[in-house]
PDB file of C-alpha atoms in Angstrom:
ATOM      1  CA  MET S   1      -3.368  17.652  -0.316  1.00 90.00           C
ATOM      2  CA  ILE S   2      -1.056  20.083   0.040  1.00 93.00           C
ATOM      3  CA  GLU S   3       0.726  18.270   3.084  1.00 95.00           C
ATOM      4  CA  LEU S   4       1.315  15.172   1.190  1.00 97.00           C
ATOM      5  CA  LYS S   5       2.985  17.104  -1.683  1.00 97.00           C
ATOM      6  CA  GLU S   6       5.216  18.691   1.151  1.00 98.00           C
ATOM      7  CA  LEU S   7       5.978  15.518   2.624  1.00 98.00           C
ATOM      8  CA  ILE S   8       6.813  13.669  -0.433  1.00 98.00           C
ATOM      9  CA  LYS S   9       9.357  16.914  -1.219  1.00 98.00           C
ATOM     10  CA  GLU S  10      11.009  16.218   2.401  1.00 98.00           C
ATOM     11  CA  TYR S  11      11.563  12.587   1.934  1.00 98.00           C
ATOM     12  CA  ASN S  12      13.007  13.144  -1.291  1.00 98.00           C
ATOM     13  CA  GLU S  13      15.414  16.110  -0.011  1.00 98.00           C
ATOM     14  CA  THR S  14      15.927  13.428   2.710  1.00 98.00           C
ATOM     15  CA  CYS S  15      17.372  10.992   0.376  1.00 98.00           C
ATOM     16  CA  VAL S  16      19.378  13.608  -1.191  1.00 97.00           C
ATOM     17  CA  ARG S  17      20.732  14.621   2.272  1.00 97.00           C
ATOM     18  CA  LEU S  18      21.546  10.806   2.938  1.00 97.00           C
ATOM     19  CA  PHE S  19      22.798   8.951   0.025  1.00 97.00           C
ATOM     20  CA  ASP S  20      25.641   9.296  -2.520  1.00 96.00           C
ATOM     21  CA  ASP S  21      24.904  10.761  -6.165  1.00 94.00           C
ATOM     22  CA  ASP S  22      25.159   7.335  -7.742  1.00 93.00           C
ATOM     23  CA  ASP S  23      22.460   6.062  -5.428  1.00 94.00           C
ATOM     24  CA  VAL S  24      20.043   8.758  -4.489  1.00 97.00           C
ATOM     25  CA  GLU S  25      17.656   8.160  -7.650  1.00 96.00           C
ATOM     26  CA  TYR S  26      17.169   4.618  -6.449  1.00 97.00           C
ATOM     27  CA  TYR S  27      15.701   5.644  -3.182  1.00 98.00           C
ATOM     28  CA  MET S  28      14.030   8.756  -4.097  1.00 98.00           C
ATOM     29  CA  LEU S  29       9.918   8.720  -4.608  1.00 98.00           C
ATOM     30  CA  ALA S  30       9.142   8.900  -8.412  1.00 97.00           C
ATOM     31  CA  GLU S  31       7.309  11.238 -10.375  1.00 95.00           C
ATOM     32  CA  ILE S  32       4.386   9.077 -11.805  1.00 97.00           C
ATOM     33  CA  PRO S  33       2.188   9.762 -14.890  1.00 96.00           C
ATOM     34  CA  LEU S  34      -1.239  11.149 -13.713  1.00 98.00           C
ATOM     35  CA  ALA S  35      -4.365   9.330 -13.924  1.00 98.00           C
ATOM     36  CA  THR S  36      -7.075  10.111 -16.567  1.00 98.00           C
ATOM     37  CA  ASP S  37     -10.823   9.900 -15.753  1.00 98.00           C
ATOM     38  CA  GLU S  38     -10.865   7.385 -18.339  1.00 98.00           C
ATOM     39  CA  GLN S  39      -8.075   5.373 -16.770  1.00 98.00           C
ATOM     40  CA  ILE S  40     -10.111   5.499 -13.286  1.00 98.00           C
ATOM     41  CA  TRP S  41     -13.141   4.688 -14.955  1.00 98.00           C
ATOM     42  CA  LYS S  42     -11.570   1.499 -16.715  1.00 98.00           C
ATOM     43  CA  LEU S  43     -10.058   0.455 -13.273  1.00 98.00           C
ATOM     44  CA  GLU S  44     -13.271   0.915 -11.517  1.00 98.00           C
ATOM     45  CA  GLU S  45     -15.048  -1.406 -13.987  1.00 98.00           C
ATOM     46  CA  LYS S  46     -12.315  -4.011 -13.822  1.00 97.00           C
ATOM     47  CA  ALA S  47     -12.193  -4.144 -10.061  1.00 97.00           C
ATOM     48  CA  GLU S  48     -16.129  -3.832  -9.945  1.00 95.00           C
ATOM     49  CA  ILE S  49     -15.951  -0.966  -7.320  1.00 96.00           C
ATOM     50  CA  ASN S  50     -16.678   2.710  -6.765  1.00 96.00           C
ATOM     51  CA  PHE S  51     -13.589   4.495  -5.675  1.00 98.00           C
ATOM     52  CA  PRO S  52     -14.043   7.289  -2.887  1.00 97.00           C
ATOM     53  CA  ALA S  53     -13.855  10.879  -4.194  1.00 98.00           C
ATOM     54  CA  GLU S  54     -10.466  11.261  -2.191  1.00 98.00           C
ATOM     55  CA  LEU S  55      -8.911   8.282  -4.103  1.00 98.00           C
ATOM     56  CA  VAL S  56      -9.640   9.501  -7.274  1.00 98.00           C
ATOM     57  CA  GLU S  57      -8.184  12.808  -6.450  1.00 98.00           C
ATOM     58  CA  PHE S  58      -4.831  11.096  -5.187  1.00 98.00           C
ATOM     59  CA  TYR S  59      -4.754   9.386  -8.625  1.00 98.00           C
ATOM     60  CA  LYS S  60      -5.347  12.858 -10.605  1.00 98.00           C
ATOM     61  CA  THR S  61      -2.644  14.632  -8.440  1.00 98.00           C
ATOM     62  CA  PHE S  62       0.010  12.184  -7.760  1.00 98.00           C
ATOM     63  CA  GLY S  63      -0.837   8.905 -10.209  1.00 98.00           C
ATOM     64  CA  GLY S  64       0.471   6.598  -7.436  1.00 98.00           C
ATOM     65  CA  LEU S  65       3.394   6.466  -4.785  1.00 98.00           C
ATOM     66  CA  ARG S  66       6.410   4.387  -5.399  1.00 98.00           C
ATOM     67  CA  ASN S  67      10.195   4.506  -5.289  1.00 98.00           C
ATOM     68  CA  LYS S  68      12.303   4.786  -8.221  1.00 97.00           C
ATOM     69  CA  GLY S  69      14.171   1.782  -7.316  1.00 96.00           C
ATOM     70  CA  ASN S  70      13.675   0.823  -3.727  1.00 96.00           C
ATOM     71  CA  ARG S  71      11.216  -1.944  -2.993  1.00 95.00           C
ATOM     72  CA  GLU S  72      12.966  -3.246   0.380  1.00 95.00           C
ATOM     73  CA  SER S  73      12.686  -0.994   3.455  1.00 96.00           C
ATOM     74  CA  TYR S  74      11.161   2.876   3.993  1.00 97.00           C
ATOM     75  CA  CYS S  75       9.275   2.445   0.561  1.00 97.00           C
ATOM     76  CA  PHE S  76       6.082   2.620  -1.093  1.00 98.00           C
ATOM     77  CA  ASP S  77       4.468   0.526  -3.566  1.00 98.00           C
ATOM     78  CA  LEU S  78       1.278   2.458  -4.481  1.00 98.00           C
ATOM     79  CA  ASN S  79       0.798   1.391  -8.142  1.00 95.00           C
ATOM     80  CA  ASN S  80      -0.702   3.746 -10.736  1.00 97.00           C
ATOM     81  CA  VAL S  81      -3.876   3.025 -12.270  1.00 98.00           C
ATOM     82  CA  PRO S  82      -2.476   1.246 -15.592  1.00 98.00           C
ATOM     83  CA  ASP S  83      -0.585  -1.101 -13.342  1.00 98.00           C
ATOM     84  CA  LEU S  84      -3.322  -1.733 -11.371  1.00 98.00           C
ATOM     85  CA  ILE S  85      -5.229  -2.656 -14.284  1.00 98.00           C
ATOM     86  CA  LYS S  86      -2.780  -4.707 -15.901  1.00 98.00           C
ATOM     87  CA  LYS S  87      -2.198  -6.681 -12.466  1.00 98.00           C
ATOM     88  CA  LEU S  88      -6.081  -7.462 -12.480  1.00 98.00           C
ATOM     89  CA  LYS S  89      -6.067  -8.287 -16.093  1.00 97.00           C
ATOM     90  CA  THR S  90      -2.980 -10.907 -15.708  1.00 97.00           C
ATOM     91  CA  GLY S  91      -4.113 -12.219 -12.147  1.00 96.00           C
ATOM     92  CA  ALA S  92      -1.216 -10.759 -10.147  1.00 97.00           C
ATOM     93  CA  PHE S  93      -4.157  -9.655  -8.323  1.00 97.00           C
ATOM     94  CA  LYS S  94      -7.089 -11.582  -8.058  1.00 96.00           C
ATOM     95  CA  SER S  95      -8.990  -8.472  -7.221  1.00 98.00           C
ATOM     96  CA  LEU S  96      -8.330  -5.292  -5.019  1.00 98.00           C
ATOM     97  CA  GLY S  97      -9.672  -7.050  -1.717  1.00 98.00           C
ATOM     98  CA  LEU S  98      -7.593  -6.622   0.792  1.00 97.00           C
ATOM     99  CA  ILE S  99      -6.325 -10.258   1.226  1.00 96.00           C
ATOM    100  CA  ASP S 100      -5.802 -10.974  -2.748  1.00 96.00           C
ATOM    101  CA  VAL S 101      -3.817  -7.672  -2.625  1.00 97.00           C
ATOM    102  CA  ILE S 102      -1.696  -9.012   0.229  1.00 96.00           C
ATOM    103  CA  ARG S 103      -1.537 -12.787  -1.345  1.00 94.00           C
ATOM    104  CA  GLY S 104      -0.590 -10.883  -4.400  1.00 95.00           C
ATOM    105  CA  SER S 105       2.216  -8.845  -3.080  1.00 95.00           C
ATOM    106  CA  TRP S 106       3.737 -11.893  -1.999  1.00 93.00           C
ATOM    107  CA  GLY S 107       3.406 -13.830  -5.653  1.00 92.00           C
ATOM    108  CA  ASN S 108       0.041 -15.277  -4.556  1.00 90.00           C
ATOM    109  CA  HIS S 109       2.081 -17.731  -2.234  1.00 83.00           C
ATOM    110  CA  ARG S 110       0.979 -17.120   1.241  1.00 82.00           C
ATOM    111  CA  PRO S 111      -0.555 -20.650   1.983  1.00 83.00           C
ATOM    112  CA  GLU S 112      -1.727 -19.467   5.401  1.00 83.00           C
ATOM    113  CA  LEU S 113      -4.140 -16.906   3.805  1.00 84.00           C
ATOM    114  CA  ALA S 114      -5.745 -19.991   1.556  1.00 78.00           C
ATOM    115  CA  ASN S 115      -6.043 -22.585   4.444  1.00 76.00           C
ATOM    116  CA  GLU S 116      -9.432 -23.046   6.076  1.00 77.00           C
ATOM    117  CA  GLU S 117      -7.298 -23.986   9.233  1.00 75.00           C
ATOM    118  CA  TRP S 118      -6.530 -20.495   9.648  1.00 85.00           C
ATOM    119  CA  ILE S 119      -8.975 -18.399   8.135  1.00 89.00           C
ATOM    120  CA  SER S 120     -12.497 -19.592   6.524  1.00 92.00           C
ATOM    121  CA  ASN S 121     -13.181 -18.869   2.719  1.00 92.00           C
ATOM    122  CA  GLU S 122     -16.597 -17.246   4.155  1.00 95.00           C
ATOM    123  CA  LYS S 123     -14.211 -14.781   6.010  1.00 94.00           C
ATOM    124  CA  ILE S 124     -12.112 -13.915   3.194  1.00 94.00           C
ATOM    125  CA  SER S 125     -14.778 -13.357   0.777  1.00 96.00           C
ATOM    126  CA  LEU S 126     -16.170 -11.007   3.362  1.00 96.00           C
ATOM    127  CA  ILE S 127     -12.943  -9.314   3.757  1.00 96.00           C
ATOM    128  CA  ASN S 128     -12.281  -9.054   0.112  1.00 96.00           C
ATOM    129  CA  GLU S 129     -15.579  -7.756  -0.542  1.00 97.00           C
ATOM    130  CA  GLY S 130     -15.748  -5.135   2.314  1.00 95.00           C
ATOM    131  CA  TYR S 131     -12.462  -3.838   2.285  1.00 96.00           C
ATOM    132  CA  LYS S 132      -9.933  -2.782  -0.870  1.00 98.00           C
ATOM    133  CA  CYS S 133      -6.547  -2.270  -0.876  1.00 98.00           C
ATOM    134  CA  ILE S 134      -4.593   0.028  -3.370  1.00 98.00           C
ATOM    135  CA  GLY S 135      -0.977  -0.951  -2.048  1.00 98.00           C
ATOM    136  CA  TRP S 136       1.575  -1.147   0.514  1.00 98.00           C
ATOM    137  CA  TYR S 137       4.523   0.430   2.175  1.00 98.00           C
ATOM    138  CA  ARG S 138       7.602  -0.963   3.923  1.00 97.00           C
ATOM    139  CA  ASP S 139       9.379   0.244   7.239  1.00 95.00           C
ATOM    140  CA  ASP S 140      12.345  -1.523   8.647  1.00 91.00           C
ATOM    141  CA  THR S 141      12.142  -5.342   8.078  1.00 84.00           C
ATOM    142  CA  ILE S 142      13.407  -5.568   4.402  1.00 87.00           C
ATOM    143  CA  LEU S 143      10.620  -7.334   2.471  1.00 90.00           C
ATOM    144  CA  GLU S 144       9.450  -9.503   5.596  1.00 91.00           C
ATOM    145  CA  SER S 145       6.733  -7.464   6.346  1.00 95.00           C
ATOM    146  CA  ALA S 146       4.601  -4.419   5.009  1.00 97.00           C
ATOM    147  CA  TYR S 147       1.543  -2.146   5.921  1.00 97.00           C
ATOM    148  CA  TYR S 148      -1.389  -2.221   3.515  1.00 98.00           C
ATOM    149  CA  VAL S 149      -3.504   0.458   2.907  1.00 98.00           C
ATOM    150  CA  TYR S 150      -6.891  -0.107   2.338  1.00 97.00           C
ATOM    151  CA  PHE S 151     -10.534   1.517   2.185  1.00 97.00           C
ATOM    152  CA  ASN S 152     -13.878   0.399   3.412  1.00 95.00           C
ATOM    153  CA  SER S 153     -17.354   0.668   1.758  1.00 91.00           C
ATOM    154  CA  SER S 154     -17.807   4.129   3.543  1.00 92.00           C
ATOM    155  CA  GLY S 155     -14.664   5.588   1.774  1.00 94.00           C
ATOM    156  CA  GLN S 156     -12.493   5.676   5.204  1.00 95.00           C
ATOM    157  CA  PHE S 157      -8.753   4.510   4.833  1.00 97.00           C
ATOM    158  CA  ASP S 158      -6.521   2.826   7.300  1.00 96.00           C
ATOM    159  CA  SER S 159      -3.757   0.519   6.897  1.00 97.00           C
ATOM    160  CA  ILE S 160      -2.991  -3.181   8.094  1.00 96.00           C
ATOM    161  CA  PHE S 161       0.439  -4.744   9.228  1.00 96.00           C
ATOM    162  CA  TYR S 162       1.591  -8.122   8.288  1.00 95.00           C
ATOM    163  CA  ASP S 163       4.795  -9.605   9.206  1.00 94.00           C
ATOM    164  CA  GLN S 164       5.579 -13.078   7.579  1.00 90.00           C
ATOM    165  CA  ASP S 165       6.689 -14.207  10.877  1.00 89.00           C
ATOM    166  CA  GLU S 166       3.679 -12.948  13.115  1.00 91.00           C
ATOM    167  CA  PHE S 167       0.957 -14.126  11.317  1.00 91.00           C
ATOM    168  CA  HIS S 168      -1.188 -14.468  14.365  1.00 91.00           C
ATOM    169  CA  GLU S 169      -1.413 -10.718  14.776  1.00 94.00           C
ATOM    170  CA  LEU S 170      -2.642 -10.398  10.997  1.00 94.00           C
ATOM    171  CA  LEU S 171      -5.598 -12.864  11.872  1.00 94.00           C
ATOM    172  CA  GLY S 172      -6.389 -10.918  14.740  1.00 94.00           C
ATOM    173  CA  ALA S 173      -6.664  -7.730  12.704  1.00 94.00           C
ATOM    174  CA  LEU S 174      -8.485  -9.302  10.413  1.00 95.00           C
ATOM    175  CA  GLU S 175     -10.774 -10.396  12.838  1.00 93.00           C
ATOM    176  CA  ASN S 176     -11.496  -6.784  13.945  1.00 93.00           C
ATOM    177  CA  LEU S 177     -12.231  -5.986  10.649  1.00 94.00           C
ATOM    178  CA  LEU S 178     -14.871  -8.535  10.419  1.00 93.00           C
ATOM    179  CA  GLN S 179     -16.439  -7.258  13.555  1.00 91.00           C
ATOM    180  CA  GLY S 180     -16.352  -3.563  12.357  1.00 83.00           C
ATOM    181  CA  ASN S 181     -13.398  -2.432  14.556  1.00 73.00           C
ATOM    182  CA  GLN S 182     -11.976   0.186  12.250  1.00 72.00           C
ATOM    183  CA  THR S 183     -11.339   3.719  13.163  1.00 71.00           C
ATOM    184  CA  GLY S 184     -10.844   5.053   9.654  1.00 84.00           C
ATOM    185  CA  ASP S 185      -9.145   8.251   8.511  1.00 95.00           C
ATOM    186  CA  THR S 186      -8.623  10.248   5.471  1.00 97.00           C
ATOM    187  CA  LEU S 187      -5.990   8.747   2.670  1.00 98.00           C
ATOM    188  CA  GLU S 188      -4.051  12.110   2.800  1.00 98.00           C
ATOM    189  CA  ASN S 189      -3.652  11.492   6.754  1.00 97.00           C
ATOM    190  CA  ILE S 190      -2.513   7.793   6.504  1.00 97.00           C
ATOM    191  CA  LEU S 191      -0.052   8.455   3.547  1.00 98.00           C
ATOM    192  CA  SER S 192       1.004  11.418   5.461  1.00 98.00           C
ATOM    193  CA  ASP S 193       1.936   9.332   8.498  1.00 98.00           C
ATOM    194  CA  ALA S 194       3.398   6.712   6.482  1.00 98.00           C
ATOM    195  CA  ILE S 195       5.870   8.858   4.984  1.00 98.00           C
ATOM    196  CA  GLU S 196       7.227  10.280   8.154  1.00 98.00           C
ATOM    197  CA  GLN S 197       7.496   7.186   9.785  1.00 98.00           C
ATOM    198  CA  THR S 198       9.589   5.265   6.879  1.00 98.00           C
ATOM    199  CA  GLN S 199      11.605   8.806   6.598  1.00 98.00           C
ATOM    200  CA  GLU S 200      12.600   8.643  10.089  1.00 97.00           C
ATOM    201  CA  THR S 201      13.427   5.055   9.671  1.00 97.00           C
ATOM    202  CA  MET S 202      15.657   5.790   6.482  1.00 97.00           C
ATOM    203  CA  THR S 203      17.085   8.550   8.478  1.00 97.00           C
ATOM    204  CA  LYS S 204      18.173   6.340  11.529  1.00 96.00           C
ATOM    205  CA  TRP S 205      19.520   3.395   9.342  1.00 96.00           C
ATOM    206  CA  ASN S 206      21.759   5.912   6.892  1.00 96.00           C
ATOM    207  CA  GLU S 207      22.721   9.003   8.874  1.00 92.00           C
TER     208      GLU S 207
END
């Protein structure tokens, strides 16, 4: 994952260029403790899934992907393995299913994702079973939206966008998943594109 390492470095160098010394640490991507095999096995057991090899490599190479303080815009929230285990144990995430993690990122308070008038329980179960989410990143809407990074049963990765004011767009995207209309990519490509996207927004807003 050489490209991803280089892009993380560039992102942090951009933070140094854009922000004052008192603020720069808040915006930079943090160094996260790397996952051990035992931790990964425990998470797989708790989540009742087997991770794709590339995701295992990511956790053992990077630990996760999070900013040191920033959680609002042009930032990442891909928790490390111990934090994911904790979230599952406490119920912060009901599972690592895509819809469960989307709801968990909002404190489990998204009624439209628990309302059969919008999406049936059967469809929610199918999506949670078929698509597992490892976290999210935000671009330019200040806590109002996020891109959720997920993988399917074939180990392909992608992201899905959810804006709290554009729920119908999310419903359309979820229906596409149910129809099997997912292109899929590597995790490194998805995260590399995300870092470039957020870095561009961060520069535009602060330069």
